[in-house]
Tab-separated table of C-alpha atoms in Angstrom:
chain	number	residue	atom	x	y	z
J	1	MET	CA	-9.809	38.866	15.071
J	2	LYS	CA	-6.214	38.604	15.574
J	3	LYS	CA	-3.904	36.177	13.545
J	4	LYS	CA	-0.751	34.313	14.502
J	5	THR	CA	1.443	32.405	12.398
J	6	VAL	CA	3.187	29.418	13.371
J	7	TYR	CA	5.106	26.723	11.224
J	8	VAL	CA	4.020	22.924	11.320
J	9	CYS	CA	5.931	19.925	10.294
J	10	ARG	CA	3.867	17.815	8.104
J	11	ASN	CA	5.614	14.739	9.184
J	12	CYS	CA	5.572	14.757	13.002
J	13	ASP	CA	3.298	17.764	13.316
J	14	HIS	CA	5.633	19.659	15.590
J	15	GLN	CA	5.079	23.235	15.676
J	16	THR	CA	7.856	26.296	15.475
J	17	SER	CA	7.070	29.865	15.766
J	18	SER	CA	9.867	30.442	12.660
J	19	TRP	CA	10.647	28.724	9.655
J	20	LEU	CA	13.548	26.174	9.871
J	21	GLY	CA	15.018	23.860	7.015
J	22	ARG	CA	15.097	20.850	9.320
J	23	CYS	CA	12.133	19.852	11.980
J	24	PRO	CA	13.991	19.911	15.416
J	25	ALA	CA	11.828	16.898	16.416
J	26	CYS	CA	11.977	14.451	13.739
J	27	GLY	CA	15.118	15.800	11.911
J	28	ALA	CA	13.204	15.910	8.537
J	29	TRP	CA	14.102	18.516	6.151
J	30	ASN	CA	12.180	20.952	4.372
J	31	THR	CA	8.826	19.999	6.074
J	32	LEU	CA	7.790	22.968	7.968
J	33	GLU	CA	4.952	24.368	6.260
J	34	GLU	CA	3.252	28.000	7.372
J	35	GLU	CA	-0.223	27.765	9.139
J	36	THR	CA	-2.276	31.055	10.249
J	37	PHE	CA	-4.696	30.781	13.217
J	38	GLU	CA	-7.226	33.306	13.998
J	39	TYR	CA	-8.612	34.064	17.768
J	40	ASP	CA	-10.227	36.685	19.640
J	41	GLU	CA	-8.383	37.313	22.398
J	42	PRO	CA	-4.408	37.746	22.867
J	43	THR	CA	-4.318	35.323	25.650
J	44	SER	CA	-5.678	32.382	23.397
J	45	ASP	CA	-3.509	29.573	23.433
J	46	LYS	CA	-2.720	28.041	19.799
J	47	LYS	CA	-3.152	24.627	20.911
J	48	ASN	CA	-6.553	25.223	22.509
J	49	THR	CA	-7.536	26.832	19.346
J	50	ARG	CA	-6.135	23.951	17.190
J	51	LEU	CA	-7.819	21.484	19.282
J	52	SER	CA	-11.275	23.334	18.690
J	53	MET	CA	-10.797	23.035	14.978
J	54	LEU	CA	-10.225	19.297	15.111
J	55	THR	CA	-13.213	18.753	17.486
J	56	ARG	CA	-15.663	21.011	15.726
J	57	GLY	CA	-19.126	19.381	14.977
J	58	VAL	CA	-18.314	16.904	17.572
J	59	GLY	CA	-21.496	16.570	19.951
J	60	GLU	CA	-21.308	15.559	23.586
J	61	SER	CA	-21.552	11.834	24.282
J	62	GLU	CA	-21.870	9.722	27.645
J	63	PRO	CA	-19.974	7.160	29.000
J	64	ILE	CA	-21.262	3.437	27.968
J	65	ALA	CA	-20.271	0.385	29.723
J	66	LEU	CA	-18.104	-1.673	27.302
J	67	THR	CA	-20.083	-5.149	28.005
J	68	GLY	CA	-23.486	-3.519	27.808
J	69	GLY	CA	-25.708	-3.758	24.842
J	70	ASP	CA	-26.059	-0.413	24.023
J	71	ILE	CA	-23.076	-0.106	21.672
J	72	PRO	CA	-24.212	-0.334	18.028
J	73	GLU	CA	-22.351	-3.031	16.044
J	74	TYR	CA	-20.538	-2.170	12.702
J	75	MET	CA	-22.224	-3.293	9.557
J	76	ARG	CA	-20.347	-4.267	6.713
J	77	VAL	CA	-21.383	-4.110	2.918
J	78	LYS	CA	-19.852	-6.034	0.384
J	79	THR	CA	-18.900	-3.645	-2.419
J	80	GLY	CA	-18.944	-6.482	-5.350
J	81	MET	CA	-15.142	-6.337	-5.754
J	82	ALA	CA	-13.762	-9.028	-4.070
J	83	GLU	CA	-10.111	-7.824	-4.218
J	84	PHE	CA	-11.301	-4.616	-2.539
J	85	ASP	CA	-13.300	-6.479	0.159
J	86	ARG	CA	-10.381	-8.443	0.860
J	87	VAL	CA	-8.011	-5.529	1.443
J	88	LEU	CA	-10.701	-3.799	3.602
J	89	GLY	CA	-11.216	-7.140	5.685
J	90	GLY	CA	-14.633	-8.160	4.482
J	91	GLY	CA	-16.348	-4.876	2.983
J	92	LEU	CA	-17.085	-1.437	3.475
J	93	VAL	CA	-18.044	-0.621	6.900
J	94	SER	CA	-20.769	2.071	7.789
J	95	GLY	CA	-19.387	5.209	9.273
J	96	SER	CA	-15.635	4.318	8.228
J	97	VAL	CA	-13.345	7.087	6.588
J	98	ILE	CA	-10.757	5.564	4.392
J	99	LEU	CA	-7.865	7.383	2.768
J	100	LEU	CA	-6.591	6.189	-0.640
J	101	SER	CA	-3.670	7.399	-2.063
J	102	GLY	CA	-1.765	6.836	-5.283
J	103	GLU	CA	0.760	8.319	-7.805
J	104	PRO	CA	-1.248	10.695	-10.672
J	105	GLY	CA	-2.727	8.628	-13.553
J	106	ILE	CA	-2.470	5.304	-11.604
J	107	GLY	CA	-6.271	4.769	-11.855
J	108	LYS	CA	-7.900	6.280	-8.272
J	109	SER	CA	-10.649	7.842	-9.924
J	110	THR	CA	-11.425	4.769	-12.399
J	111	LEU	CA	-11.378	2.431	-9.180
J	112	LEU	CA	-13.710	4.637	-7.173
J	113	LEU	CA	-16.094	5.383	-10.149
J	114	GLN	CA	-16.168	1.095	-10.849
J	115	LEU	CA	-17.113	0.908	-6.904
J	116	CYS	CA	-19.995	3.322	-7.470
J	117	ALA	CA	-21.160	1.091	-10.005
J	118	PHE	CA	-20.942	-1.958	-7.595
J	119	LEU	CA	-22.657	-0.262	-4.751
J	120	GLN	CA	-25.484	1.529	-6.555
J	121	SER	CA	-27.868	-0.858	-5.666
J	122	GLU	CA	-27.301	-0.235	-1.714
J	123	GLY	CA	-28.712	3.211	-2.105
J	124	LYS	CA	-27.585	6.800	-3.191
J	125	LEU	CA	-23.792	7.708	-3.915
J	126	LEU	CA	-22.317	10.916	-3.816
J	127	TYR	CA	-19.189	11.451	-5.809
J	128	VAL	CA	-17.294	15.001	-4.812
J	129	SER	CA	-14.816	16.196	-7.243
J	130	GLY	CA	-12.399	19.186	-6.733
J	131	GLU	CA	-10.440	18.727	-9.542
J	132	GLU	CA	-12.753	17.523	-12.541
J	133	SER	CA	-15.590	18.881	-14.070
J	134	CYS	CA	-19.192	16.744	-14.091
J	135	ALA	CA	-18.267	16.588	-18.003
J	136	GLN	CA	-14.997	14.804	-17.509
J	137	ILE	CA	-16.734	12.329	-14.948
J	138	SER	CA	-19.457	11.545	-17.287
J	139	MET	CA	-17.134	10.960	-20.136
J	140	ARG	CA	-15.126	8.397	-17.784
J	141	ALA	CA	-18.679	6.812	-16.559
J	142	LYS	CA	-19.464	6.467	-20.417
J	143	ARG	CA	-16.218	4.590	-21.156
J	144	LEU	CA	-16.728	2.358	-18.234
J	145	GLY	CA	-20.332	1.405	-18.976
J	146	ILE	CA	-21.543	3.054	-15.789
J	147	LYS	CA	-24.941	4.425	-16.157
J	148	SER	CA	-27.264	4.749	-12.642
J	149	ASP	CA	-29.350	7.043	-11.047
J	150	ASN	CA	-28.240	6.343	-7.684
J	151	ILE	CA	-24.799	7.913	-8.579
J	152	PHE	CA	-24.508	11.782	-8.031
J	153	VAL	CA	-21.670	14.056	-9.132
J	154	LEU	CA	-21.049	17.510	-7.023
J	155	THR	CA	-18.132	19.847	-8.166
J	156	GLU	CA	-17.306	21.423	-4.858
J	157	THR	CA	-14.267	22.323	-2.719
J	158	ASP	CA	-16.046	23.901	0.192
J	159	ALA	CA	-16.318	21.313	2.678
J	160	GLU	CA	-18.999	22.743	4.821
J	161	LYS	CA	-21.105	23.197	1.365
J	162	VAL	CA	-20.301	19.508	0.617
J	163	ILE	CA	-21.619	18.124	4.077
J	164	LYS	CA	-24.486	20.246	4.230
J	165	LYS	CA	-25.787	19.090	0.581
J	166	SER	CA	-24.715	15.358	1.481
J	167	GLU	CA	-27.113	15.609	4.595
J	168	LYS	CA	-29.911	16.641	2.226
J	169	LEU	CA	-29.063	13.633	-0.188
J	170	ALA	CA	-28.445	10.919	2.668
J	171	PRO	CA	-25.828	8.849	0.456
J	172	LYS	CA	-24.490	5.441	1.852
J	173	LEU	CA	-21.308	6.575	0.451
J	174	ILE	CA	-18.968	9.660	-0.114
J	175	ILE	CA	-16.143	10.039	-2.374
J	176	VAL	CA	-14.015	13.016	-1.928
J	177	ASP	CA	-11.390	13.302	-4.947
J	178	SER	CA	-9.404	14.699	-3.574
J	179	ILE	CA	-8.897	16.100	0.286
J	180	GLN	CA	-6.322	18.466	-0.562
J	181	THR	CA	-8.581	20.416	-2.925
J	182	MET	CA	-11.047	20.813	0.240
J	183	TYR	CA	-11.110	23.919	2.128
J	184	HIS	CA	-12.852	25.242	5.229
J	185	SER	CA	-14.172	28.678	4.758
J	186	GLN	CA	-13.555	29.670	8.723
J	187	SER	CA	-9.826	29.003	8.329
J	188	ALA	CA	-7.564	31.636	7.013
J	189	ALA	CA	-4.833	29.452	5.516
J	190	VAL	CA	-4.987	28.696	1.672
J	191	PRO	CA	-6.422	25.546	0.351
J	192	GLY	CA	-3.939	22.845	0.186
J	193	SER	CA	-2.254	23.670	3.327
J	194	VAL	CA	-1.566	21.708	6.434
J	195	THR	CA	-4.306	23.519	8.266
J	196	GLN	CA	-6.953	23.144	5.481
J	197	ILE	CA	-6.215	19.596	4.936
J	198	ARG	CA	-6.598	18.564	8.489
J	199	GLU	CA	-9.845	20.694	9.104
J	200	SER	CA	-11.571	19.435	6.139
J	201	ALA	CA	-10.604	16.093	6.959
J	202	ALA	CA	-11.911	16.380	10.445
J	203	MET	CA	-15.098	17.909	9.199
J	204	PHE	CA	-15.790	14.654	7.090
J	205	ILE	CA	-14.873	12.299	9.948
J	206	SER	CA	-17.167	13.928	12.129
J	207	ALA	CA	-19.901	13.774	9.591
J	208	ALA	CA	-19.477	10.095	9.006
J	209	LYS	CA	-19.181	8.973	12.692
J	210	ALA	CA	-22.432	10.979	13.266
J	211	SER	CA	-24.515	9.853	10.378
J	212	GLY	CA	-23.011	6.365	9.566
J	213	THR	CA	-22.013	7.345	6.142
J	214	SER	CA	-18.823	5.448	4.955
J	215	VAL	CA	-16.385	8.214	3.254
J	216	ILE	CA	-13.306	7.607	0.944
J	217	LEU	CA	-10.845	10.545	0.750
J	218	VAL	CA	-8.432	10.677	-2.026
J	219	GLY	CA	-5.005	11.701	-1.179
J	220	HIS	CA	-2.138	13.102	-3.272
J	221	ILE	CA	1.203	11.726	-3.096
J	222	ASN	CA	4.202	14.124	-2.479
J	223	LYS	CA	7.477	13.799	-4.192
J	224	GLU	CA	8.991	11.578	-1.343
J	225	GLY	CA	6.230	8.698	-1.884
J	226	GLY	CA	4.100	9.580	1.212
J	227	ILE	CA	0.644	11.294	1.561
J	228	ALA	CA	0.709	14.909	1.022
J	229	GLY	CA	-0.362	16.767	3.979
J	230	PRO	CA	0.073	16.337	7.783
J	231	LYS	CA	1.040	13.032	9.197
J	232	ILE	CA	-1.865	13.167	11.684
J	233	LEU	CA	-4.154	12.848	8.538
J	234	GLU	CA	-3.129	9.022	8.342
J	235	HIS	CA	-3.881	8.661	12.240
J	236	MET	CA	-7.522	10.237	11.986
J	237	VAL	CA	-8.730	7.883	9.555
J	238	ASP	CA	-9.739	4.501	9.981
J	239	THR	CA	-7.987	2.797	6.958
J	240	VAL	CA	-5.207	3.776	4.776
J	241	LEU	CA	-4.857	2.259	1.320
J	242	TYR	CA	-1.988	2.721	-1.122
J	243	PHE	CA	-2.703	2.241	-5.053
J	244	GLU	CA	0.478	0.986	-6.397
J	245	GLY	CA	1.800	-0.021	-9.801
J	246	GLU	CA	3.815	1.100	-12.919
J	247	ARG	CA	1.477	3.394	-15.073
J	248	ARG	CA	3.220	1.658	-18.196
J	249	GLN	CA	2.318	-1.728	-16.947
J	250	ASN	CA	-1.078	-3.461	-16.749
J	251	PHE	CA	-1.136	-4.655	-13.242
J	252	ARG	CA	-2.143	-2.714	-9.918
J	253	LEU	CA	-1.900	-3.331	-6.324
J	254	ILE	CA	-4.223	-2.099	-3.314
J	255	ARG	CA	-1.919	-2.377	-0.226
J	256	ALA	CA	-3.514	-1.771	3.154
J	257	MET	CA	-1.286	0.253	5.555
J	258	LYS	CA	-3.729	0.577	8.230
J	259	ASN	CA	-7.089	-0.961	9.229
J	260	ARG	CA	-8.925	-0.665	12.537
J	261	PHE	CA	-11.656	-2.992	10.806
J	262	GLY	CA	-8.966	-5.517	9.351
J	263	SER	CA	-5.529	-6.959	8.491
J	264	SER	CA	-3.173	-4.155	7.625
J	265	SER	CA	-1.090	-6.330	5.300
J	266	GLU	CA	-3.641	-7.431	2.899
J	267	ILE	CA	-3.338	-6.726	-0.596
J	268	GLY	CA	-5.873	-6.654	-3.672
J	269	VAL	CA	-4.607	-7.351	-7.331
J	270	PHE	CA	-6.127	-5.756	-10.377
J	271	GLU	CA	-5.407	-5.414	-14.298
J	272	MET	CA	-5.923	-2.232	-15.973
J	273	THR	CA	-7.760	-2.765	-19.397
J	274	ASP	CA	-9.631	-0.295	-21.794
J	275	LYS	CA	-12.884	-1.154	-19.832
J	276	GLY	CA	-11.380	-0.291	-16.262
J	277	LEU	CA	-9.996	-2.242	-13.645
J	278	VAL	CA	-10.407	-6.068	-13.699
J	279	GLU	CA	-9.806	-8.415	-10.562
J	280	VAL	CA	-6.850	-11.001	-10.711
J	281	GLU	CA	-8.203	-13.817	-9.091
J	282	ASN	CA	-5.154	-15.682	-9.112
J	283	PRO	CA	-2.059	-13.447	-8.991
J	284	SER	CA	0.223	-16.386	-8.977
J	285	LYS	CA	-0.453	-17.707	-12.384
J	286	MET	CA	-0.511	-14.044	-13.837
J	287	LEU	CA	3.143	-13.712	-12.477
J	288	LEU	CA	4.289	-16.944	-13.726
J	289	SER	CA	2.394	-16.918	-17.089
J	290	ASP	CA	5.734	-15.702	-19.076
J	291	ARG	CA	8.445	-17.540	-17.006
J	292	PRO	CA	11.494	-18.682	-19.176
J	293	LYS	CA	12.107	-22.254	-19.173
J	294	ASN	CA	15.398	-24.136	-18.567
J	295	THR	CA	17.161	-20.416	-18.462
J	296	SER	CA	19.699	-19.377	-15.705
J	297	GLY	CA	19.094	-16.673	-13.301
J	298	ASN	CA	15.742	-17.143	-12.091
J	299	CYS	CA	13.812	-18.977	-9.205
J	300	ALA	CA	10.383	-18.833	-7.944
J	301	VAL	CA	9.351	-17.960	-4.454
J	302	CYS	CA	6.186	-18.066	-2.252
J	303	VAL	CA	5.339	-15.019	-0.202
J	304	MET	CA	2.523	-14.076	2.246
J	305	GLU	CA	0.628	-10.862	1.716
J	306	GLY	CA	-1.409	-11.067	4.446
J	307	THR	CA	-3.367	-14.158	4.454
J	308	ARG	CA	-2.560	-14.907	0.729
J	309	PRO	CA	0.120	-16.841	-0.643
J	310	ILE	CA	1.703	-15.663	-3.790
J	311	ILE	CA	4.043	-17.146	-5.939
J	312	ALA	CA	6.819	-14.737	-7.468
J	313	GLU	CA	9.539	-15.064	-9.790
J	314	ILE	CA	13.117	-13.480	-8.731
J	315	GLN	CA	15.130	-12.839	-11.641
J	316	ALA	CA	19.213	-12.285	-11.263
J	317	LEU	CA	21.641	-11.109	-13.996
J	318	THR	CA	25.399	-10.914	-13.361
J	319	SER	CA	27.519	-9.715	-15.901
J	320	PRO	CA	31.359	-8.932	-15.933
J	321	THR	CA	32.507	-5.501	-15.954
J	322	VAL	CA	35.781	-3.678	-16.566
J	323	PHE	CA	34.923	-0.821	-14.300
J	324	PRO	CA	36.720	-0.827	-10.629
J	325	SER	CA	33.361	0.163	-8.999
J	326	PRO	CA	30.766	-2.784	-10.127
J	327	ARG	CA	27.030	-1.503	-10.642
J	328	ARG	CA	24.352	-2.828	-8.044
J	329	MET	CA	20.619	-2.716	-9.066
J	330	SER	CA	17.485	-4.086	-7.183
J	331	GLY	CA	14.086	-3.716	-8.318
J	332	GLY	CA	11.103	-5.142	-6.136
J	333	ILE	CA	13.610	-6.471	-3.206
J	334	ASP	CA	15.345	-4.145	-0.905
J	335	TYR	CA	18.735	-3.039	-1.905
J	336	ASN	CA	20.518	-3.505	1.346
J	337	ARG	CA	19.089	-7.130	1.827
J	338	THR	CA	20.194	-8.113	-1.638
J	339	ALA	CA	23.859	-6.647	-0.867
J	340	LEU	CA	23.741	-8.719	2.331
J	341	ILE	CA	23.028	-12.084	0.399
J	342	ILE	CA	25.842	-11.273	-2.036
J	343	ALA	CA	28.215	-10.631	0.688
J	344	VAL	CA	26.913	-14.195	2.168
J	345	ILE	CA	27.459	-15.991	-0.946
J	346	GLU	CA	30.955	-14.496	-1.207
J	347	LYS	CA	32.105	-15.355	2.108
J	348	ARG	CA	30.811	-18.865	2.555
J	349	LEU	CA	30.755	-20.163	-1.064
J	350	GLY	CA	33.508	-18.301	-2.602
J	351	LEU	CA	31.657	-17.044	-5.571
J	352	HIS	CA	33.132	-13.668	-5.867
J	353	PHE	CA	30.937	-10.545	-7.380
J	354	SER	CA	33.640	-8.282	-7.220
J	355	ASN	CA	34.256	-8.044	-11.079
J	356	CYS	CA	30.524	-8.341	-12.209
J	357	ASP	CA	27.452	-6.077	-12.373
J	358	VAL	CA	24.556	-7.388	-10.287
J	359	TYR	CA	20.905	-6.830	-11.387
J	360	VAL	CA	18.284	-8.170	-9.378
J	361	ASN	CA	14.534	-8.130	-10.145
J	362	VAL	CA	10.900	-9.247	-9.177
J	363	ILE	CA	8.566	-9.861	-12.124
J	364	GLY	CA	5.446	-7.827	-12.492
J	365	GLY	CA	6.467	-4.735	-10.680
J	366	MET	CA	5.957	-6.524	-7.036
J	367	ARG	CA	7.589	-5.664	-4.055
J	368	ILE	CA	8.758	-8.190	-1.558
J	369	GLU	CA	9.562	-7.246	1.700
J	370	GLU	CA	9.601	-10.777	3.420
J	371	THR	CA	13.036	-12.426	4.304
J	372	ALA	CA	11.182	-15.678	3.284
J	373	SER	CA	12.461	-14.695	-0.344
J	374	ASP	CA	16.301	-14.801	0.820
J	375	ALA	CA	16.863	-18.152	-0.619
J	376	ALA	CA	15.154	-17.898	-3.885
J	377	THR	CA	17.164	-14.814	-4.267
J	378	ALA	CA	20.750	-16.696	-3.488
J	379	MET	CA	19.537	-19.224	-5.953
J	380	ALA	CA	19.345	-16.983	-8.607
J	381	LEU	CA	22.355	-15.324	-8.157
J	382	ILE	CA	24.078	-18.707	-7.929
J	383	SER	CA	22.378	-19.805	-10.899
J	384	SER	CA	23.401	-16.607	-13.186
J	385	MET	CA	26.989	-16.534	-11.717
J	386	ARG	CA	27.556	-20.245	-12.584
J	387	ASP	CA	25.017	-20.102	-15.592
J	388	LEU	CA	23.531	-23.345	-14.407
J	389	PRO	CA	19.553	-23.073	-14.606
J	390	VAL	CA	17.598	-23.809	-11.718
J	391	PRO	CA	14.990	-26.618	-12.208
J	392	ASP	CA	11.559	-25.331	-13.631
J	393	ASP	CA	9.736	-27.472	-11.068
J	394	LEU	CA	11.809	-26.226	-8.133
J	395	ILE	CA	10.380	-23.578	-5.696
J	396	CYS	CA	12.273	-22.662	-2.260
J	397	PHE	CA	11.963	-20.069	0.427
J	398	GLY	CA	13.704	-19.283	3.722
J	399	GLU	CA	15.476	-16.904	5.093
J	400	ILE	CA	19.499	-16.712	5.253
J	401	GLY	CA	21.572	-15.735	8.059
J	402	LEU	CA	25.151	-14.128	8.232
J	403	SER	CA	26.614	-17.720	8.577
J	404	GLY	CA	24.932	-19.089	5.873
J	405	GLU	CA	22.150	-21.168	7.356
J	406	ILE	CA	18.884	-21.436	6.274
J	407	ARG	CA	16.063	-20.399	8.690
J	408	SER	CA	12.431	-21.229	8.626
J	409	VAL	CA	9.687	-19.320	7.758
J	410	SER	CA	6.115	-18.906	9.014
J	411	ARG	CA	3.144	-20.465	7.520
J	412	VAL	CA	4.994	-23.211	5.467
J	413	GLY	CA	1.576	-25.479	5.158
J	414	GLY	CA	0.034	-22.443	3.207
J	415	ARG	CA	3.107	-21.858	1.210
J	416	VAL	CA	3.425	-25.547	0.032
J	417	ALA	CA	-0.478	-25.851	-0.881
J	418	GLU	CA	-0.069	-22.848	-3.391
J	419	ALA	CA	3.185	-24.619	-4.705
J	420	ILE	CA	1.529	-27.479	-5.348
J	421	ARG	CA	-1.494	-25.887	-6.556
J	422	LEU	CA	0.549	-24.079	-9.429
J	423	GLY	CA	2.329	-27.311	-10.382
J	424	PHE	CA	5.765	-27.261	-8.662
J	425	THR	CA	7.026	-30.767	-7.702
J	426	LYS	CA	10.175	-29.827	-6.036
J	427	ILE	CA	9.617	-27.723	-2.778
J	428	ALA	CA	12.795	-26.470	-0.991
J	429	VAL	CA	11.904	-25.652	2.779
J	430	HIS	CA	13.898	-25.535	5.800
J	431	GLU	CA	14.675	-29.177	7.440
J	432	ARG	CA	12.726	-28.762	10.693
J	433	CYS	CA	9.500	-27.449	8.396
J	434	ALA	CA	9.840	-30.233	6.240
J	435	HIS	CA	9.277	-32.965	8.697
J	436	ASP	CA	5.923	-30.909	9.862
J	437	ILE	CA	4.270	-31.054	6.333
J	438	GLU	CA	1.645	-33.368	5.750
J	439	ASN	CA	-0.420	-34.816	3.081
J	440	VAL	CA	2.005	-34.683	0.194
J	441	PRO	CA	0.541	-35.710	-2.963
J	442	ASP	CA	2.477	-38.751	-4.758
J	443	GLY	CA	5.058	-36.670	-7.436
J	444	VAL	CA	5.599	-34.019	-4.946
J	445	LYS	CA	9.286	-34.215	-3.479
J	446	ILE	CA	9.936	-31.995	-0.307
J	447	VAL	CA	13.543	-31.231	-0.243
J	448	PRO	CA	15.028	-29.965	3.205
J	449	ILE	CA	17.708	-27.428	3.370
J	450	LYS	CA	19.863	-26.461	6.235
J	451	THR	CA	22.738	-24.251	4.874
J	452	ILE	CA	23.313	-22.285	1.767
J	453	PHE	CA	25.478	-24.761	0.753
J	454	ASP	CA	22.504	-27.242	0.070
J	455	LEU	CA	21.221	-24.601	-2.550
J	456	LEU	CA	24.379	-25.639	-4.754
J	457	SER	CA	23.003	-29.427	-4.786
J	458	LEU	CA	19.618	-28.165	-6.325
J	459	MET	CA	20.940	-26.880	-9.313
J	460	ALA	CA	20.586	-28.738	-12.411
J	461	LYS	CA	23.353	-30.722	-13.767
């Protein structure tokens, strides 16, 4: 056996023969990690060796006509957690591989243990832990009130042994916590390296596709906020889920970044309690529960998270400063988008923020990436600057262009219906969309807006 060392970029999977501070392919810094390959003949190509590592355990198959009746259909199983099922696209698909990642202490292990409690009636479940002992998992299960003979715990880090023992147990679901602790005994790389993570993941994926057992892999987060390990790991799995939220706050979000069996833009909302995670069926009501009344600097907006309309509260605070460089802070909204809206307000309305510190925040730790929040952000900034409160029963949504015009957004009907359900009686939308809204209840007024100047008329006198 001979060994050969290469350096692989964990971001783009590019290979070099020597270490470099910057990847020549993607330009990322400090992403090259050492990998060691073993081969029998000096003429062996490392790419072929690596390919054989990725496809190990995959048997031969024959071509099947796409329109034929020999292709099996995927079966979905309801997990019992409606928010988790929403993110997955309707339930857990048999034979699928899910990668769940999140920051340390966010509640990943708690979520997965509760998932096992809901699925215990479907058959045997295997919880593989490479980080905790059986006593630690048992202590968490007692705290959550989970007790079942169908939940099995295995403390093992050898991926090959885990798969062999799972074949004997034949579980419906395998949870691996975490994939970074798994290793393959035939690989010379150290556990946690790019090679070991890719090799271990490939083995679990092959086993899942062959047996029809669903697999959930827990992934660590690196200091840049991405999933630790090679970028190819996200391409190999069927679904990539991010578990988000502030550890000091009670609310958690599960966001689908990739989903081969459903929408890749859905979110699930949970609340962390002393009894575990509790589903939040009405996130809009939760986000608006402590909204201040008759106060300047806040405005409600309805954004779409997948197929779900969610009403959030945007707050803005402008404070005079004596320093030559005013401070700008943005939480929950893209900083550059906030700077663009401030520039449009200064240019078109003549409100100058050059001598003020500006702070913009979305309540509840929610992050808004949709441009439909532009109008509400502008309303909050104008309200704080002029110290005029936005009417409590007013909600607006629309995109702002550099000329100060308000542009229409998608799915206006769903946004308006959600706003009416939450008790808003004045809904400001683009004038073209205002004429398309039907069946408006009595007492609800649809206010058409065309430019940023129209936002001024909406302020309370």
